[in-house]
C-alpha positions as semicolon CSV with decimal commas, in nm:
position;residue;x (nm);y (nm);z (nm)
1;M;13,230;25,096;-7,482
2;L;13,093;24,763;-7,562
3;T;13,174;24,639;-7,919
4;Y;12,907;24,394;-8,034
5;P;12,954;24,101;-8,312
6;A;12,889;24,055;-8,694
7;E;12,693;23,858;-8,935
8;L;12,786;23,779;-9,225
9;I;12,460;23,790;-9,491
10;S;12,612;23,684;-9,791
11;T;12,857;23,732;-10,042
12;Y;12,854;23,765;-10,408
13;F;13,021;23,840;-10,759
14;F;12,818;24,101;-10,955
15;S;12,905;24,053;-11,338
16;R;12,784;24,283;-11,594
17;P;13,096;24,285;-11,815
18;I;13,135;24,606;-12,010
19;K;13,174;24,437;-12,364
20;D;12,843;24,222;-12,314
21;Y;12,647;24,525;-12,184
22;N;12,497;24,875;-12,277
23;K;12,404;25,096;-12,016
24;K;12,059;25,007;-11,897
25;L;11,909;25,134;-11,549
26;I;11,823;24,773;-11,268
27;E;11,584;24,745;-11,120
28;K;11,562;25,043;-10,779
29;R;11,564;24,776;-10,436
30;F;11,600;24,871;-10,019
31;V;11,919;24,799;-9,878
32;D;11,853;24,594;-9,556
33;C;12,189;24,554;-9,434
34;Y;12,494;24,694;-9,434
35;E;12,672;24,616;-9,804
36;V;13,010;24,716;-9,926
37;E;13,080;24,675;-10,248
38;I;13,456;24,711;-10,415
39;I;13,419;24,724;-10,842
40;T;13,631;24,578;-11,073
41;E;13,480;24,720;-11,377
42;S;13,288;24,968;-11,473
43;N;13,091;25,188;-11,715
44;G;12,817;25,274;-11,518
45;G;12,714;25,433;-11,202
46;M;12,509;25,397;-10,903
47;Y;12,175;25,564;-10,745
48;I;12,199;25,556;-10,323
49;D;11,893;25,736;-10,174
50;D;11,833;25,909;-10,501
51;Q;12,186;26,056;-10,547
52;Y;12,389;25,969;-10,836
53;F;12,711;25,836;-10,822
54;P;12,939;25,775;-11,120
55;V;13,156;25,474;-11,076
56;K;13,503;25,336;-11,217
57;K;13,718;25,031;-11,123
58;R;13,862;24,992;-10,762
59;D;13,642;25,265;-10,627
60;T;13,394;25,151;-10,319
61;I;13,049;25,101;-10,264
62;F;12,897;25,148;-9,939
63;R;12,570;25,098;-9,822
64;Y;12,396;25,084;-9,509
65;P;12,002;24,966;-9,376
66;G;11,720;25,241;-9,462
67;Q;11,855;25,255;-9,820
68;T;11,793;25,272;-10,122
69;T;11,973;25,193;-10,444
70;Q;11,939;25,133;-10,822
71;G;12,274;25,046;-11,054
72;I;12,322;25,190;-11,403
73;I;12,537;24,915;-11,549
74;P;12,784;24,807;-11,689
75;Y;12,953;24,738;-11,387
76;S;13,102;24,433;-11,214
77;C;13,193;24,416;-10,854
78;Y;13,233;24,195;-10,549
79;T;12,960;24,270;-10,283
80;I;12,966;24,140;-9,871
81;R;12,700;24,183;-9,706
82;F;12,674;24,195;-9,278
83;K;12,451;24,288;-8,948
84;T;12,559;24,417;-8,663
85;L;12,427;24,635;-8,374
86;D;12,706;24,823;-8,267
87;P;12,571;25,144;-8,240
88;L;12,908;25,359;-8,264
89;F;12,922;25,169;-8,707
90;K;12,599;25,256;-8,667
91;Q;12,660;25,620;-8,636
92;V;12,975;25,696;-8,860
93;A;12,764;25,443;-9,132
94;T;12,481;25,724;-9,136
95;N;12,645;26,029;-9,058
96;N;13,000;25,985;-9,198
97;I;13,110;25,735;-9,408
98;T;13,105;25,801;-9,784
99;P;12,950;25,620;-10,019
100;V;13,166;25,577;-10,276
101;T;13,509;25,710;-10,257
102;N;13,821;25,500;-10,392
103;E;14,110;25,674;-10,161
104;Y;14,116;25,386;-9,926
105;S;13,958;25,079;-10,178
106;E;14,311;24,895;-10,163
107;Q;14,324;24,793;-9,797
108;L;13,894;24,759;-9,769
109;F;13,945;24,544;-10,129
110;Q;14,223;24,266;-9,918
111;I;13,965;24,213;-9,599
112;V;13,602;24,204;-9,910
113;E;13,830;23,957;-10,071
114;D;13,914;23,722;-9,819
115;I;13,597;23,692;-9,680
116;F;13,476;23,646;-10,061
117;N;13,700;23,331;-10,079
118;E;13,684;23,183;-9,724
119;N;13,246;23,185;-9,818
120;I;13,320;22,992;-10,103
121;N;13,544;22,747;-9,918
122;Y;13,322;22,713;-9,648
123;N;13,448;22,498;-9,354
124;F;13,378;22,468;-9,019
125;L;13,568;22,754;-8,881
126;S;13,445;23,008;-9,163
127;N;13,238;23,190;-8,908
128;Y;13,529;23,280;-8,732
129;Y;13,708;23,353;-9,012
130;F;13,400;23,618;-9,071
131;Q;13,341;23,793;-8,738
132;F;13,765;23,851;-8,711
133;Q;13,721;24,044;-9,089
134;L;13,425;24,149;-9,030
135;A;13,573;24,323;-8,679
136;R;13,829;24,469;-8,927
137;L;13,663;24,585;-9,166
138;I;13,402;24,725;-8,941
139;Y;13,720;24,895;-8,760
140;L;13,899;25,047;-9,051
141;F;13,590;25,239;-9,118
142;L;13,604;25,370;-8,799
143;Q;13,984;25,476;-8,858
144;I;13,911;25,616;-9,173
145;F;13,546;25,757;-9,146
146;H;13,502;25,841;-8,760
147;P;13,504;26,233;-8,718
148;E;13,744;26,199;-8,390
149;A;13,969;25,886;-8,540
150;N;14,252;26,157;-8,662
151;K;14,266;26,241;-8,301
152;L;14,425;25,891;-8,234
153;I;14,841;25,863;-8,182
154;G;14,784;25,681;-8,539
155;T;14,904;25,868;-8,809
156;Q;14,747;25,657;-9,102
157;K;14,576;26,003;-9,250
158;V;14,847;26,234;-9,275
159;R;14,940;26,327;-9,609
160;N;15,120;26,652;-9,518
161;P;15,462;26,632;-9,600
162;Y;15,592;26,908;-9,333
163;V;15,355;26,730;-9,053
164;S;15,491;26,345;-9,148
165;E;15,860;26,515;-9,088
166;C;15,775;26,645;-8,754
167;I;15,618;26,306;-8,662
168;T;15,825;26,137;-8,768
169;F;16,071;26,344;-8,620
170;V;15,915;26,327;-8,292
171;Q;15,878;25,967;-8,256
172;S;16,239;25,918;-8,240
173;H;16,313;26,249;-8,017
174;W;16,048;26,244;-7,771
175;Q;16,231;26,253;-7,456
176;D;16,363;26,664;-7,545
177;V;16,187;26,781;-7,885
178;C;16,074;27,077;-7,868
179;I;15,873;27,266;-8,075
180;D;16,161;27,505;-8,222
181;D;16,288;27,183;-8,314
182;L;16,039;27,099;-8,528
183;V;16,098;27,428;-8,673
184;I;16,428;27,381;-8,735
185;R;16,384;27,041;-8,894
186;T;16,143;27,170;-9,117
187;G;16,226;27,488;-9,236
188;I;15,855;27,695;-9,168
189;T;15,785;27,921;-8,943
190;K;15,567;27,871;-8,641
191;P;15,249;27,921;-8,686
192;Y;15,159;27,788;-9,012
193;L;15,334;27,453;-8,873
194;M;15,157;27,421;-8,547
195;K;14,816;27,524;-8,863
196;I;14,898;27,200;-9,019
197;L;14,961;27,019;-8,769
198;K;14,602;27,063;-8,625
199;K;14,450;27,081;-8,960
200;E;14,574;26,717;-9,066
201;T;14,557;26,555;-8,700
202;G;14,330;26,767;-8,514
203;R;14,536;26,891;-8,194
204;T;14,784;27,061;-8,174
205;L;15,179;27,037;-8,191
206;L;15,213;27,013;-7,825
207;S;14,954;26,788;-7,732
208;Y;15,092;26,523;-7,967
209;I;15,426;26,565;-7,811
210;N;15,261;26,470;-7,529
211;E;15,108;26,165;-7,608
212;I;15,362;26,053;-7,750
213;R;15,596;26,094;-7,422
214;V;15,332;25,986;-7,205
215;F;15,292;25,697;-7,371
216;H;15,674;25,594;-7,378
217;I;15,596;25,647;-7,008
218;K;15,332;25,416;-6,999
219;K;15,518;25,123;-7,216
220;L;15,838;25,231;-6,903
221;L;15,573;25,189;-6,599
222;I;15,456;24,840;-6,784
223;F;15,747;24,671;-6,856
224;T;16,068;24,788;-6,643
225;N;16,150;24,706;-6,307
226;D;16,296;25,089;-6,310
227;D;16,233;25,308;-6,017
228;L;16,032;25,666;-6,082
229;T;16,368;25,874;-6,062
230;T;16,492;25,675;-6,337
231;I;16,189;25,666;-6,584
232;S;16,194;26,031;-6,506
233;M;16,555;26,103;-6,649
234;K;16,506;25,888;-6,888
235;T;16,226;26,037;-7,048
236;G;16,359;26,424;-7,026
237;F;16,230;26,535;-6,656
238;K;16,509;26,706;-6,492
239;S;16,261;26,615;-6,151
240;S;16,115;26,305;-6,044
241;S;15,804;26,513;-5,865
242;Y;15,849;26,747;-6,220
243;F;15,753;26,400;-6,380
244;S;15,538;26,263;-6,179
245;S;15,267;26,577;-6,177
246;Y;15,364;26,609;-6,535
247;F;15,193;26,255;-6,585
248;L;14,927;26,259;-6,373
249;K;14,830;26,575;-6,518
250;H;14,834;26,383;-6,878
251;T;14,699;26,067;-6,737
252;N;14,483;26,139;-6,415
253;L;14,700;25,875;-6,268
254;S;15,000;25,897;-6,075
255;P;15,295;25,656;-6,240
256;K;15,234;25,426;-5,907
257;E;14,865;25,382;-5,945
258;F;14,937;25,350;-6,341
259;R;15,198;25,068;-6,263
260;K;14,938;24,901;-6,012
261;K;14,687;24,893;-6,261
262;H;14,834;24,732;-6,548
263;R;15,071;24,574;-6,406
264;I;15,047;24,238;-6,205
């Protein structure tokens, strides 16, 4: 899939401090690009497409082109405005990104602040820096809000301690781990364990084990000179023929084809 560059339009600090301003509805405006705001203080709120959101310190506000917005001061915030033609981001921005959230503000704030600081110290390399940081920002939004993102190998969203324990154990014992090992490890029933892992990660326990195992097999095929028999033994397979059929099933490539494709 092609990716599309992002262009920084502007950055500014909107300052209406609590100590200096009473509650007041400010002018309604049309949103003509993507906007991300990090609230630094607030006793106010925000209308986005005529829906009201109370806002507080460290909230992240997200708006996309075509929306309307109207703030209720007092509040102050960092703001960055950017454009991109990326169709995947447009889809997620329109359908999935929460207009106001506090959960991921620490991660988002660092990127927003870095872009803001670079812009007030603009130099001949700044546009390259903006491209880099905006790509990070878009990636983070996609990683957090894309409905399929939790099916990827990354486990940044996992909150349930049983699921976290399973993931850690699988990543350390991927060669020979089985579902019963995880049931014993967590002390909960198999049906409940499978249910909560599916809820947290979007995939079954067995498919997660397979993903981790295939990932490590790929690394061995690329970064070692081991023959297939040796790799099959290292990865918990008693038969090299079963190892090859297992890898083919999960990648649509034989181990030899995969190695040839990714290693020169």
